[in-house]
mmCIF file of C-alpha atoms in Angstrom:
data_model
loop_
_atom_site.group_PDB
_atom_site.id
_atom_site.type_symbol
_atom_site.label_atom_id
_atom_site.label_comp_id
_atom_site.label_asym_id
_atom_site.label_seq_id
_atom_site.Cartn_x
_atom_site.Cartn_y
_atom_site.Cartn_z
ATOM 1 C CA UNK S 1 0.000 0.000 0.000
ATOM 2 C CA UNK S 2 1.368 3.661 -0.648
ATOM 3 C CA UNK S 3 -0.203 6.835 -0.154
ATOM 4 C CA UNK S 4 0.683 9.630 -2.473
ATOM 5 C CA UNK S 5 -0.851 13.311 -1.918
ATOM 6 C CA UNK S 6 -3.354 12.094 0.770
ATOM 7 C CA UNK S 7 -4.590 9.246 -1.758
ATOM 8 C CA UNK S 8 -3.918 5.360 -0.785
ATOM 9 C CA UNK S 9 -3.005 3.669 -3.690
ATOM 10 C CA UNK S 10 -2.548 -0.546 -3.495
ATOM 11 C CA UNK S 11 -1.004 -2.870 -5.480
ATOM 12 C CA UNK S 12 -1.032 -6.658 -6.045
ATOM 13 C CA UNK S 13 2.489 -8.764 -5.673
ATOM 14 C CA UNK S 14 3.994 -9.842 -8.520
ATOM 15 C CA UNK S 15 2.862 -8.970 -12.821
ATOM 16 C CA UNK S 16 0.271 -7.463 -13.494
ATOM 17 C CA UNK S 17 -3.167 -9.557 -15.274
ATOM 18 C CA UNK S 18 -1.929 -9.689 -18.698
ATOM 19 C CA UNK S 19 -3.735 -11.745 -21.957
ATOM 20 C CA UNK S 20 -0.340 -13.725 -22.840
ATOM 21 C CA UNK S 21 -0.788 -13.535 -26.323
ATOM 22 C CA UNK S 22 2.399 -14.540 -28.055
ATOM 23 C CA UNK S 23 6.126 -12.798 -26.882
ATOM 24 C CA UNK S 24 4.988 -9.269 -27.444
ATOM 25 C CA UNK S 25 2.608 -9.247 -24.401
ATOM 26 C CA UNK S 26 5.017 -11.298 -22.490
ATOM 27 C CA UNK S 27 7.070 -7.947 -23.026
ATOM 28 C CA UNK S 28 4.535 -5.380 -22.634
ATOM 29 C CA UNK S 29 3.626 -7.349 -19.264
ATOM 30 C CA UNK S 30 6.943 -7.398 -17.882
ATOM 31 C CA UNK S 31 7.664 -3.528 -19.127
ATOM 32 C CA UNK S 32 4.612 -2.643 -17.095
ATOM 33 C CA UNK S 33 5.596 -4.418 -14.092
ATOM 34 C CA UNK S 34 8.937 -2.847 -13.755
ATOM 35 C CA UNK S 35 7.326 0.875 -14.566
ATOM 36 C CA UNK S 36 4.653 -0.314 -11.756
ATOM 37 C CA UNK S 37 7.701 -1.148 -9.189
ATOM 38 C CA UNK S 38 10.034 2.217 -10.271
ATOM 39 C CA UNK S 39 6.637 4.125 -9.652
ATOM 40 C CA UNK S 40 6.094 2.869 -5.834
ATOM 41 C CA UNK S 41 9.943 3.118 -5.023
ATOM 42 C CA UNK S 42 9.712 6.829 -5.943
ATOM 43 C CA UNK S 43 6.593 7.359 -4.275
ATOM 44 C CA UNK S 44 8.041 6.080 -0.522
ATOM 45 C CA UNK S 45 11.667 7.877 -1.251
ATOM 46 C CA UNK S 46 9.774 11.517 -1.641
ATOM 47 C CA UNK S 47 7.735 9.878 1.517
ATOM 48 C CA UNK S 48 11.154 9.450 3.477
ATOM 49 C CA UNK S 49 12.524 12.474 2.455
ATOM 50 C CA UNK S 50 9.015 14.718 3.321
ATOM 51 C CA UNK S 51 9.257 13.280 6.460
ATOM 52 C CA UNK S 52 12.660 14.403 7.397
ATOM 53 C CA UNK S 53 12.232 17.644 6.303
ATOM 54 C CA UNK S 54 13.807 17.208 2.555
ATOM 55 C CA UNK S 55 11.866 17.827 -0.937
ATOM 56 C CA UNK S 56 13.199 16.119 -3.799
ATOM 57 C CA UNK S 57 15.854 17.218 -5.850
ATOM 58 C CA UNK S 58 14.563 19.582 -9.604
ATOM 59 C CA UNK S 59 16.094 19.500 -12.679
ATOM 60 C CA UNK S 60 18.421 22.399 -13.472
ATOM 61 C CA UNK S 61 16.964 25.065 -16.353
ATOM 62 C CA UNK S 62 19.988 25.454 -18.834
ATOM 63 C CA UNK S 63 19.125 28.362 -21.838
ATOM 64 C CA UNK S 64 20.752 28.903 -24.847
ATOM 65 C CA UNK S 65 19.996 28.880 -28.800
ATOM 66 C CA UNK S 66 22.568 26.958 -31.186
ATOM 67 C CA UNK S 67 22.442 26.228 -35.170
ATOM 68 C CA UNK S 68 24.116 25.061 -37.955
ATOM 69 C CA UNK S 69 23.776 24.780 -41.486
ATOM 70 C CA UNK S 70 25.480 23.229 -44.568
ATOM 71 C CA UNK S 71 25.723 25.569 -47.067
ATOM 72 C CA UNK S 72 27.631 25.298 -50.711
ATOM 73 C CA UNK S 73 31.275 25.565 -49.403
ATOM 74 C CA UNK S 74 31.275 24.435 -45.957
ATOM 75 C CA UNK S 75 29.308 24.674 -42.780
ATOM 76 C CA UNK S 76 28.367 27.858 -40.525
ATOM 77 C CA UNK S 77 27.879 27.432 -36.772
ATOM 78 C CA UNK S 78 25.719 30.117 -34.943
ATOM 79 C CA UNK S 79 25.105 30.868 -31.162
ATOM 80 C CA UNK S 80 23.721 33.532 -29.178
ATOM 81 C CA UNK S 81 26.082 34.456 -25.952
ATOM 82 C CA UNK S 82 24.006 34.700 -22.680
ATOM 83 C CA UNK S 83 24.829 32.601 -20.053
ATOM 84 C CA UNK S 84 22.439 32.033 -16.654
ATOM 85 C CA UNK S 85 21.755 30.774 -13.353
ATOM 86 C CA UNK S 86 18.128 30.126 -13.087
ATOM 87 C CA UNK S 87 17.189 33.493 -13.580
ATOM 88 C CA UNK S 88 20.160 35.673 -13.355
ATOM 89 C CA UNK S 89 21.933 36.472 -16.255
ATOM 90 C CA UNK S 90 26.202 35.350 -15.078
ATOM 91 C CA UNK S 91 27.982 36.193 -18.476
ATOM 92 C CA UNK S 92 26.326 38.928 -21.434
ATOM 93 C CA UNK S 93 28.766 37.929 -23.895
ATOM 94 C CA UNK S 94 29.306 34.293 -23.153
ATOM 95 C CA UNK S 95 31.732 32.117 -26.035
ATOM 96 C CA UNK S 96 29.349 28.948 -26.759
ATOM 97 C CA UNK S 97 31.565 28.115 -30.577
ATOM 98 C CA UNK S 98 34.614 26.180 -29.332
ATOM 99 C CA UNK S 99 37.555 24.628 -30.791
ATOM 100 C CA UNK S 100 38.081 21.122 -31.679
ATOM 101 C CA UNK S 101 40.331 21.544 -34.514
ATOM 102 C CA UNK S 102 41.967 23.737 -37.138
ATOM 103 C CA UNK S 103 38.990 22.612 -39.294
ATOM 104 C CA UNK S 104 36.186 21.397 -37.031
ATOM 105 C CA UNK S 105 34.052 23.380 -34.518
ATOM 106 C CA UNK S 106 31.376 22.777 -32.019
ATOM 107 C CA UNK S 107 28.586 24.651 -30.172
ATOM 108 C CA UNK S 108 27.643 23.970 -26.886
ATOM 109 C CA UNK S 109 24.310 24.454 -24.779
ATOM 110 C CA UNK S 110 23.380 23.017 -21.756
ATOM 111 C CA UNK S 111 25.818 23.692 -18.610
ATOM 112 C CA UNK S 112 28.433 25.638 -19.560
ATOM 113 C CA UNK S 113 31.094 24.378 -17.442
ATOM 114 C CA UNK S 114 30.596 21.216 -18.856
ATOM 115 C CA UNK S 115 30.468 22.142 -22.329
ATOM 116 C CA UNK S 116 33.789 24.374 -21.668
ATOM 117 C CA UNK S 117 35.421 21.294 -20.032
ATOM 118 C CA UNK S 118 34.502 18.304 -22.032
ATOM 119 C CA UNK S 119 35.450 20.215 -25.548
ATOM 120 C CA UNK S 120 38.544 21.088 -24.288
ATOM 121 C CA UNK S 121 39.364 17.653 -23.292
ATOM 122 C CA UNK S 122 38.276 16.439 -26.655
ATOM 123 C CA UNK S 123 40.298 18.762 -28.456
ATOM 124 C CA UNK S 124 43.403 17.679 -26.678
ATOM 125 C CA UNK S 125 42.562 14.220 -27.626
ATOM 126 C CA UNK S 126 41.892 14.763 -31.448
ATOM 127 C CA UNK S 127 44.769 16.632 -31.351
ATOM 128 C CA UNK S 128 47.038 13.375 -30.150
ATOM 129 C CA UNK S 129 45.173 11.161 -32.297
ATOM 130 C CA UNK S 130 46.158 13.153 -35.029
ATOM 131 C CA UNK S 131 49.743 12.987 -34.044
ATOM 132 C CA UNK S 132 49.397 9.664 -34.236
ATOM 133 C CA UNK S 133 47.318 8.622 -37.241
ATOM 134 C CA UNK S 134 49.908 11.365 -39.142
ATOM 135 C CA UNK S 135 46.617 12.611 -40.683
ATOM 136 C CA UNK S 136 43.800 15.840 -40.403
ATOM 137 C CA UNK S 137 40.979 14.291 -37.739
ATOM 138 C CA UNK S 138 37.843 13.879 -39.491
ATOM 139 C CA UNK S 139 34.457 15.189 -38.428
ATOM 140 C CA UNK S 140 33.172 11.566 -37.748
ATOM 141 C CA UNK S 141 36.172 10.822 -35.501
ATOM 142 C CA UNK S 142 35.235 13.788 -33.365
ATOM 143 C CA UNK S 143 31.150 12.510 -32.906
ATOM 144 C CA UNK S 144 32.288 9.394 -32.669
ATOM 145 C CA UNK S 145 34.751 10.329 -29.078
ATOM 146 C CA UNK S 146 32.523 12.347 -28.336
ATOM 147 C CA UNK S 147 29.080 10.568 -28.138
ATOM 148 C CA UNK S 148 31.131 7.882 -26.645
ATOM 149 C CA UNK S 149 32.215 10.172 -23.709
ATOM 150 C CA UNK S 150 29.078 11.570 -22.708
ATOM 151 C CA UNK S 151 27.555 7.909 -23.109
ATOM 152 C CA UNK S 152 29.783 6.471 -20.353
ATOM 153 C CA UNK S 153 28.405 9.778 -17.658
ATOM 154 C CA UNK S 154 24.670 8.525 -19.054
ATOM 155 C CA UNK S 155 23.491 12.069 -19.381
ATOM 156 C CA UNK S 156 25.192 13.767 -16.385
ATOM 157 C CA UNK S 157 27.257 15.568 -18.365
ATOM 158 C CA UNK S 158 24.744 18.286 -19.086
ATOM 159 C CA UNK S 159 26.274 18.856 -22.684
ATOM 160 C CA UNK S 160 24.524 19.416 -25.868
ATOM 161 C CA UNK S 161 27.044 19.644 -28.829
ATOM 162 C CA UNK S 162 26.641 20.961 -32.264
ATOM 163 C CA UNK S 163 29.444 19.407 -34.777
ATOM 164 C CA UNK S 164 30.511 21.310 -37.805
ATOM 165 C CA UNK S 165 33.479 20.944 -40.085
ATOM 166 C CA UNK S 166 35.112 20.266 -43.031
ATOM 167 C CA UNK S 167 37.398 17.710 -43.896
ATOM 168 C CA UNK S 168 38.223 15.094 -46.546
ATOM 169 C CA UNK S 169 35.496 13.737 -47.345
ATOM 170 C CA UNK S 170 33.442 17.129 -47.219
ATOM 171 C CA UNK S 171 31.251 19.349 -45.172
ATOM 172 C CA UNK S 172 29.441 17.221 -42.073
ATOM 173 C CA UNK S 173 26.771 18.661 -39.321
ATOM 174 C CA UNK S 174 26.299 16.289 -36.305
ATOM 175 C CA UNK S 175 24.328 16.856 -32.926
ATOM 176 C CA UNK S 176 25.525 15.060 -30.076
ATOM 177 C CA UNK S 177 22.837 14.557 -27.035
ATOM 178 C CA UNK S 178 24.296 14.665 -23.554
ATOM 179 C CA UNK S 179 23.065 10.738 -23.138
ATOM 180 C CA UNK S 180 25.288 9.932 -26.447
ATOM 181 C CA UNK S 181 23.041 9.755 -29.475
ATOM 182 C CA UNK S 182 24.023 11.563 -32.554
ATOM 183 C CA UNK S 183 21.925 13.258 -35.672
ATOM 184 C CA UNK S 184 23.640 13.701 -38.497
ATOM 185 C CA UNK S 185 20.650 16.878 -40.588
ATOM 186 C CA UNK S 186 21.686 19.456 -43.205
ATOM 187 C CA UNK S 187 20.344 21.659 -40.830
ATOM 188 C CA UNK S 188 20.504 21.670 -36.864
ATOM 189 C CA UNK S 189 19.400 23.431 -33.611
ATOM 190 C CA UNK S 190 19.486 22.751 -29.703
ATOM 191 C CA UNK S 191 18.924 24.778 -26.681
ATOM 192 C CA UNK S 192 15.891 25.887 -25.170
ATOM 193 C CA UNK S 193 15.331 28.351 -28.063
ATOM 194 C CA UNK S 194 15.998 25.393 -30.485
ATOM 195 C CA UNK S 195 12.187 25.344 -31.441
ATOM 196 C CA UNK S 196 11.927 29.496 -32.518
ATOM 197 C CA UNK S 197 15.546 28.333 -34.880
ATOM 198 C CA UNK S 198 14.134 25.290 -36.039
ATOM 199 C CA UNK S 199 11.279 26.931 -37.746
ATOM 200 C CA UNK S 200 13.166 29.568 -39.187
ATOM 201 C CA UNK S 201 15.722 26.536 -40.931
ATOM 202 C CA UNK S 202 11.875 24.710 -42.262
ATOM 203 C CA UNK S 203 10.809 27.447 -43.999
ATOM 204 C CA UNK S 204 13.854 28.826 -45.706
ATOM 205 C CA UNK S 205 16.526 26.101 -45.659
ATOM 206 C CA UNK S 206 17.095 25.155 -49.143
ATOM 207 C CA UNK S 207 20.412 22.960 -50.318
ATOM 208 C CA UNK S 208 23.790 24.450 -52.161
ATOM 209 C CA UNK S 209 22.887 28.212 -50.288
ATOM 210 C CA UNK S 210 25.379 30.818 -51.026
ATOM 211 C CA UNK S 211 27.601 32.289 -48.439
ATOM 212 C CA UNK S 212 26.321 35.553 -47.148
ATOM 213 C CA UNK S 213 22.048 34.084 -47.750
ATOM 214 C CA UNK S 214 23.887 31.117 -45.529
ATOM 215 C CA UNK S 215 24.950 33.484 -43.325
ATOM 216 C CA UNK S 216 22.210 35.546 -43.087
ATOM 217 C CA UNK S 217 19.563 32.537 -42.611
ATOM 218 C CA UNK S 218 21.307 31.600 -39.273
ATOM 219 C CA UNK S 219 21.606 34.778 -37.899
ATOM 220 C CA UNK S 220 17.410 35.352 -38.350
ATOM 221 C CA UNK S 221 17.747 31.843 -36.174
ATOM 222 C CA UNK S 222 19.405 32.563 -33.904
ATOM 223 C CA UNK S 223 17.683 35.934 -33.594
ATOM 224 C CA UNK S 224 14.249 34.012 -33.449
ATOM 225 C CA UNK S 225 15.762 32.006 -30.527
ATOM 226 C CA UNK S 226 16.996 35.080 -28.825
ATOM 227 C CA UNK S 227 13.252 36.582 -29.022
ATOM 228 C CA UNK S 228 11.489 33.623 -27.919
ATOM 229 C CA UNK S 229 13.311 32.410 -25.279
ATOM 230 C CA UNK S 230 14.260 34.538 -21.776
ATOM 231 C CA UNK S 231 17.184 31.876 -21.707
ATOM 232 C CA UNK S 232 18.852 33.402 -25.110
ATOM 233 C CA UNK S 233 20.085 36.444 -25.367
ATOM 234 C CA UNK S 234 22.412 39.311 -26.024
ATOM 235 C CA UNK S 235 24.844 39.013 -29.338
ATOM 236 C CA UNK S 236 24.672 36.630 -32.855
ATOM 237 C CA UNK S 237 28.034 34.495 -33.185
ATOM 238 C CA UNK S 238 29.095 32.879 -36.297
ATOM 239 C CA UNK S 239 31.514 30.575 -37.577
ATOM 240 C CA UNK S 240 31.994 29.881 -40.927
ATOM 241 C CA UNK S 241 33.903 26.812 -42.098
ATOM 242 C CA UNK S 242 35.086 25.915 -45.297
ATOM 243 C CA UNK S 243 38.087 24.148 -47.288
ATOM 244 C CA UNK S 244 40.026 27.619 -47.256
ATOM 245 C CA UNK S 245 40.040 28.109 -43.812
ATOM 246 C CA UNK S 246 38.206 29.224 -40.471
ATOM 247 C CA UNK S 247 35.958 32.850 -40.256
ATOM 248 C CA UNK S 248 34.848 33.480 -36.599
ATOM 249 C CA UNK S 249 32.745 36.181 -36.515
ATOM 250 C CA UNK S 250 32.297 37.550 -33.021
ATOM 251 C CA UNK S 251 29.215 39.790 -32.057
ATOM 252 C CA UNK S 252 28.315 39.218 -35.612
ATOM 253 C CA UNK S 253 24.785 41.132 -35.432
ATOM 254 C CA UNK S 254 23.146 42.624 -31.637
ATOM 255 C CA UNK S 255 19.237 42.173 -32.158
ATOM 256 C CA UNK S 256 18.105 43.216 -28.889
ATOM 257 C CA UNK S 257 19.998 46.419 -28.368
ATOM 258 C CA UNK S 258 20.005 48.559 -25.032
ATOM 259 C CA UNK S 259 17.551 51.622 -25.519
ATOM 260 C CA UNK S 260 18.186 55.192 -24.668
ATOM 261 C CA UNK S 261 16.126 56.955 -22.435
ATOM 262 C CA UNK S 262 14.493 59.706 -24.239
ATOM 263 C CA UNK S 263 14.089 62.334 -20.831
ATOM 264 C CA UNK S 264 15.078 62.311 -17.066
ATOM 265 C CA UNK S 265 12.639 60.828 -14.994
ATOM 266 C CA UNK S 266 12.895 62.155 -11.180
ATOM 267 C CA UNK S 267 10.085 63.231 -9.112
ATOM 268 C CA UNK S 268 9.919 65.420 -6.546
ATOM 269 C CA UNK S 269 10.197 64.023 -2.575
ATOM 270 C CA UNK S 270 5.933 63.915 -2.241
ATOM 271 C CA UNK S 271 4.559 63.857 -5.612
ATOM 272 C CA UNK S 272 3.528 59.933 -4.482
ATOM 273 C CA UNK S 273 0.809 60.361 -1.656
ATOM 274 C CA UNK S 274 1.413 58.000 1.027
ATOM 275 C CA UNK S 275 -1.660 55.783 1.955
ATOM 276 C CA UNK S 276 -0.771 53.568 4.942
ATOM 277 C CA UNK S 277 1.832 53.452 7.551
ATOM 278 C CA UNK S 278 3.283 50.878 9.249
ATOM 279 C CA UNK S 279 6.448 50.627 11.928
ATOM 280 C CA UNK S 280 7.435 47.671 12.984
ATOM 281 C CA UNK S 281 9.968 47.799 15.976
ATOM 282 C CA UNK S 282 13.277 45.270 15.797
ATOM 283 C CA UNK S 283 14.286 43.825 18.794
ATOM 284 C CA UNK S 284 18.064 43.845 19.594
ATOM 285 C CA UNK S 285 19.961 43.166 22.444
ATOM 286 C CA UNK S 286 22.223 46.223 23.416
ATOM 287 C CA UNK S 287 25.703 44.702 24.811
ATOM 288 C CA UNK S 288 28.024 47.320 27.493
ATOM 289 C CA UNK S 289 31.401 46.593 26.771
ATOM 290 C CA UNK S 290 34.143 48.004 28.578
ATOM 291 C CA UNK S 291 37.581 48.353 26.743
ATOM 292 C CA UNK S 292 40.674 48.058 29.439
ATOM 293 C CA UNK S 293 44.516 49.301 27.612
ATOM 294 C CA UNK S 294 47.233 47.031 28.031
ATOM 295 C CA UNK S 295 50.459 48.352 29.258
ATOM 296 C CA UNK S 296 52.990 47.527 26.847
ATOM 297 C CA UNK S 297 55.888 49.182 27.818
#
């Protein structure tokens, strides 16, 4: 028997009254039977921990807005650059394009200490496994580390990666989940403005886009992001990739810019009538203390 929010809720030992019907119930049955059990153990753990005074533990609210496109020559990354804590706003002008390699990027949302930490750490290990391969690292080597890494932490690495590049075999876009699956889309977005960006990509994405309508195309997502979400913010970073070389364009375009205030607004000491009163006295306890010199000579 458990009782969750006032309301007593019972259970029968053992699986639940299921029509075996060939292997596929036997499945279902035994699928529902463990979601039955998982349900009742978290019911009496937020029990125990109401009891002792404790509430359970809530997921942390990460915003940002991240995109990438493949375009005719190469790939462009974009990212907005605010950085939070729940509803502060910690950096205005936070770097969310990293390094991998001279010819591979990646965008990160999610926690940004962990993004910070586990690219660097993968760019020091593409860069040794190019030392010893003799060779340029290749786009899939870096999703394939990476979606390995984060798949060994099973999602507590709060990292969501965006991988562009160019290499060998061509231009490549992959996103890399912070449990370890991959995408591999012409088009891409994450974040908690990923939905305002994804639209934008649906209904003007086309393939073999020219540079500077590339360009332009994931700046308006980004943008849209930045709009829609109170988690995105501030400036428009790109990075544009190609076989020629590397084009980071910081504080590429500012769509929310800081207004000016047309008039001074001060009011005189009683121009607000006051309505109600109230004094409320604070109780302190006044200490005596008596200072006595020591003779030092």
């Amino acid at each position: 028997m458990t009782v969750v929010n006032g309301q007593e809720i019972s259970r029968t030992p053992g699986p639940l009254p299921m029509p075996a019907v060939g292997q596929g119930a036997i499945v279902e049955q035994r699928h529902i039977t463990i979601l039955v059990d998982i349900f009742h153990l978290n019911a009496v753990l937020e029990g125990n921990l109401s009891e002792l005074g404790y509430s359970s533990p809530k997921a942390r609210k990460t915003g940002t807005t991240i995109a990438g496109i493949v375009f005719k020559d190469g790939v462009i990354l974009g990212a907005d650059t605010r950085a939070t804590d729940d509803m502060v706003v910690a950096d205005k002008n936070c770097m969310k394009i990293h390094y991998i390699a001279p010819n591979i990027y990646c965008c990160g949302a999610g926690v940004a200490a962990d993004a910070e930490v586990t690219t660097q750490m993968m760019s020091s290990n593409v860069e040794l496994h190019s030392l010893s391969t003799g060779r340029p690292p290749l786009v899939v080597t870096v999703t394939r580390q990476l979606k390995q890494m984060l798949f060994r932490y099973q999602g507590h690495i709060g990292s969501s990666l965006i991988v562009g590049g160019v290499d060998v075999t061509g231009a490549h876009l992959y996103s890399v989940y912070p449990h370890g699956s991959y995408d591999k889309l012409p088009f891409l977005t994450m974040g908690s403005g990923a939905g305002a960006a994804i639209s934008i990509f649906e209904d003007r994405y086309r393939p073999n886009m020219e540079l500077e309508e590339a360009k332009k195309l994931v700046r308006d997502a980004i943008t849209a992001g930045i709009f829609c979400d109170l988690g995105s913010g501030s400036n428009v970073d790109l990075c544009v990739i190609t076989q020629a070389g590397v084009q980071y364009l910081r504080s590429y375009d500012q769509p929310a810019q800081k207004g000016k205030k047309e008039g001074q607004y001060k009011y005189k000491p009683g121009t607000t009538a006051v309505l109600t009163k109230t004094v409320t006295p604070l109780p302190l306890d006044v200490v005596d203390e008596s200072i006595q010199l020591m003779d030092t000579q």
